[in-house]
Short mmCIF file of C-alpha atoms in Angstrom, two decimals:
data_model
loop_
_atom_site.label_atom_id
_atom_site.label_comp_id
_atom_site.label_asym_id
_atom_site.label_seq_id
_atom_site.Cartn_x
_atom_site.Cartn_y
_atom_site.Cartn_z
CA UNK A 15 0.00 0.00 0.00
CA UNK A 16 1.22 3.49 -0.82
CA UNK A 17 0.54 6.08 1.84
CA UNK A 18 1.46 9.71 2.41
CA UNK A 19 0.30 12.47 4.70
CA UNK A 20 -0.34 16.04 3.56
CA UNK A 21 -0.85 18.71 6.17
CA UNK A 22 -1.00 22.45 6.54
CA UNK A 23 2.14 23.93 8.04
CA UNK A 24 2.42 26.69 10.64
CA UNK A 25 3.08 29.27 7.90
CA UNK A 26 -0.09 28.30 6.00
CA UNK A 27 1.61 26.20 3.35
CA UNK A 28 1.31 22.47 2.86
CA UNK A 29 3.78 19.61 3.03
CA UNK A 30 3.49 16.02 1.91
CA UNK A 31 5.46 13.43 3.88
CA UNK A 32 5.96 9.70 3.47
CA UNK A 33 6.75 7.13 6.14
CA UNK A 34 10.43 7.10 5.17
CA UNK A 35 10.88 10.76 6.13
CA UNK A 36 10.88 12.37 2.69
CA UNK A 37 8.84 15.51 2.22
CA UNK A 38 7.78 17.91 -0.52
CA UNK A 39 6.38 21.42 -0.25
CA UNK A 40 2.99 21.85 -1.94
CA UNK A 41 1.26 25.07 -2.86
CA UNK A 42 -0.24 27.14 -5.64
CA UNK A 43 1.33 28.13 -8.94
CA UNK A 44 2.05 31.65 -7.74
CA UNK A 45 4.24 30.50 -4.83
CA UNK A 46 8.00 30.01 -5.17
CA UNK A 47 9.71 26.89 -3.88
CA UNK A 48 6.69 24.58 -4.00
CA UNK A 49 5.13 22.04 -6.33
CA UNK A 50 1.51 22.39 -7.35
CA UNK A 51 -0.57 19.22 -7.07
CA UNK A 52 -0.62 18.93 -10.89
CA UNK A 53 3.17 19.26 -11.01
CA UNK A 54 3.40 16.47 -8.44
CA UNK A 55 1.18 14.31 -10.63
CA UNK A 56 3.43 14.92 -13.63
CA UNK A 57 6.52 14.30 -11.52
CA UNK A 58 5.02 11.04 -10.31
CA UNK A 59 4.40 9.91 -13.89
CA UNK A 60 7.92 10.70 -15.10
CA UNK A 61 9.44 9.32 -11.92
CA UNK A 62 7.47 6.09 -12.23
CA UNK A 63 8.58 5.54 -15.80
CA UNK A 64 12.23 6.46 -15.24
CA UNK A 65 12.76 4.48 -12.03
CA UNK A 66 11.29 1.47 -13.85
CA UNK A 67 13.11 1.95 -17.16
CA UNK A 68 16.57 2.59 -15.70
CA UNK A 69 17.17 -0.71 -13.90
CA UNK A 70 15.65 -2.69 -16.78
CA UNK A 71 17.95 -1.14 -19.38
CA UNK A 72 20.96 -1.40 -17.05
CA UNK A 73 20.15 -5.05 -16.35
CA UNK A 74 20.40 -5.63 -20.11
CA UNK A 75 23.85 -4.01 -20.11
CA UNK A 76 22.87 -0.56 -21.39
CA UNK A 77 23.53 2.17 -18.82
CA UNK A 78 22.33 5.51 -20.20
CA UNK A 79 24.66 8.46 -19.65
CA UNK A 80 21.64 10.71 -19.09
CA UNK A 81 18.09 9.56 -18.49
CA UNK A 82 15.55 12.32 -17.86
CA UNK A 83 12.05 13.22 -18.96
CA UNK A 84 10.00 16.36 -19.47
CA UNK A 85 6.26 16.07 -18.88
CA UNK A 86 3.62 18.49 -20.06
CA UNK A 87 -0.10 18.46 -19.45
CA UNK A 88 -2.65 20.29 -21.49
CA UNK A 89 -5.23 21.98 -19.28
CA UNK A 90 -8.43 21.85 -21.27
CA UNK A 91 -10.70 23.52 -18.72
CA UNK A 92 -10.79 24.42 -15.04
CA UNK A 93 -9.86 21.35 -13.00
CA UNK A 94 -9.46 19.12 -16.05
CA UNK A 95 -6.35 17.96 -17.88
CA UNK A 96 -6.25 16.74 -21.45
CA UNK A 97 -3.29 15.02 -23.07
CA UNK A 98 -0.21 14.41 -20.94
CA UNK A 99 3.00 14.10 -22.96
CA UNK A 100 6.17 12.58 -21.53
CA UNK A 101 9.29 13.27 -23.62
CA UNK A 102 12.46 11.40 -22.76
CA UNK A 103 15.80 13.24 -22.73
CA UNK A 104 18.50 10.62 -23.15
CA UNK A 105 22.21 10.48 -23.80
CA UNK A 106 23.13 7.03 -25.02
CA UNK A 107 26.37 5.35 -23.96
CA UNK A 108 29.08 5.96 -26.53
CA UNK A 109 29.77 2.97 -28.73
CA UNK A 110 26.72 1.02 -27.55
CA UNK A 111 24.92 0.31 -30.81
CA UNK A 112 22.02 -1.56 -29.17
CA UNK A 113 21.26 0.98 -26.42
CA UNK A 114 18.69 2.99 -28.40
CA UNK A 115 16.80 -0.11 -29.48
CA UNK A 116 16.77 -1.55 -25.95
CA UNK A 117 15.74 1.78 -24.40
CA UNK A 118 12.87 2.25 -26.85
CA UNK A 119 11.57 -1.29 -26.33
CA UNK A 120 11.82 -1.12 -22.54
CA UNK A 121 10.34 2.39 -22.33
CA UNK A 122 7.41 1.35 -24.52
CA UNK A 123 6.62 -1.69 -22.33
CA UNK A 124 6.93 0.36 -19.16
CA UNK A 125 4.65 3.07 -20.54
CA UNK A 126 2.05 0.62 -21.80
CA UNK A 127 2.07 -1.86 -18.93
CA UNK A 128 4.37 -1.48 -15.96
CA UNK A 129 4.17 2.11 -14.67
CA UNK A 130 1.63 2.10 -11.86
CA UNK A 131 1.10 5.87 -12.04
CA UNK A 132 0.59 5.79 -15.80
CA UNK A 133 -1.81 2.89 -15.47
CA UNK A 134 -3.78 4.79 -12.83
CA UNK A 135 -4.07 7.78 -15.16
CA UNK A 136 -5.22 5.65 -18.09
CA UNK A 137 -7.76 3.46 -16.33
CA UNK A 138 -10.88 4.48 -14.45
CA UNK A 139 -10.47 3.98 -10.72
CA UNK A 140 -12.36 4.69 -7.56
CA UNK A 141 -11.17 7.55 -5.37
CA UNK A 142 -12.93 7.61 -2.02
CA UNK A 143 -13.04 10.55 0.34
CA UNK A 144 -13.63 10.30 4.09
CA UNK A 145 -14.20 13.51 6.05
CA UNK A 146 -14.87 12.57 9.68
CA UNK A 147 -16.20 15.58 11.54
CA UNK A 148 -17.15 15.31 15.21
#
């Protein structure tokens, strides 16, 4: 199970924390030094793909010199995103003639099947809300 806690801070901002002690500042698009919730969603998608692609390509003997991704979301109306595009930024290992082929094959499988965040965005799912008020 994945679990995080998001809470308002003393200065009126918000912070998300996981059980391993990592945290991220969350806020609106007009605040410096914070991620918006949509930016966190895009970060989660790119992170999911890259942390899955990297060990699979390395395991096949192809360690990329640079493996990064840029993610953009089209906002089609208030509170609704349209197409999300993830564009890989890669520097292949010099002299490795199979690296591009392996990377493309692995990245395609990860995108289509093995990225949990991507799968959640593509498939309908239930999101429940509980607001206990005494």
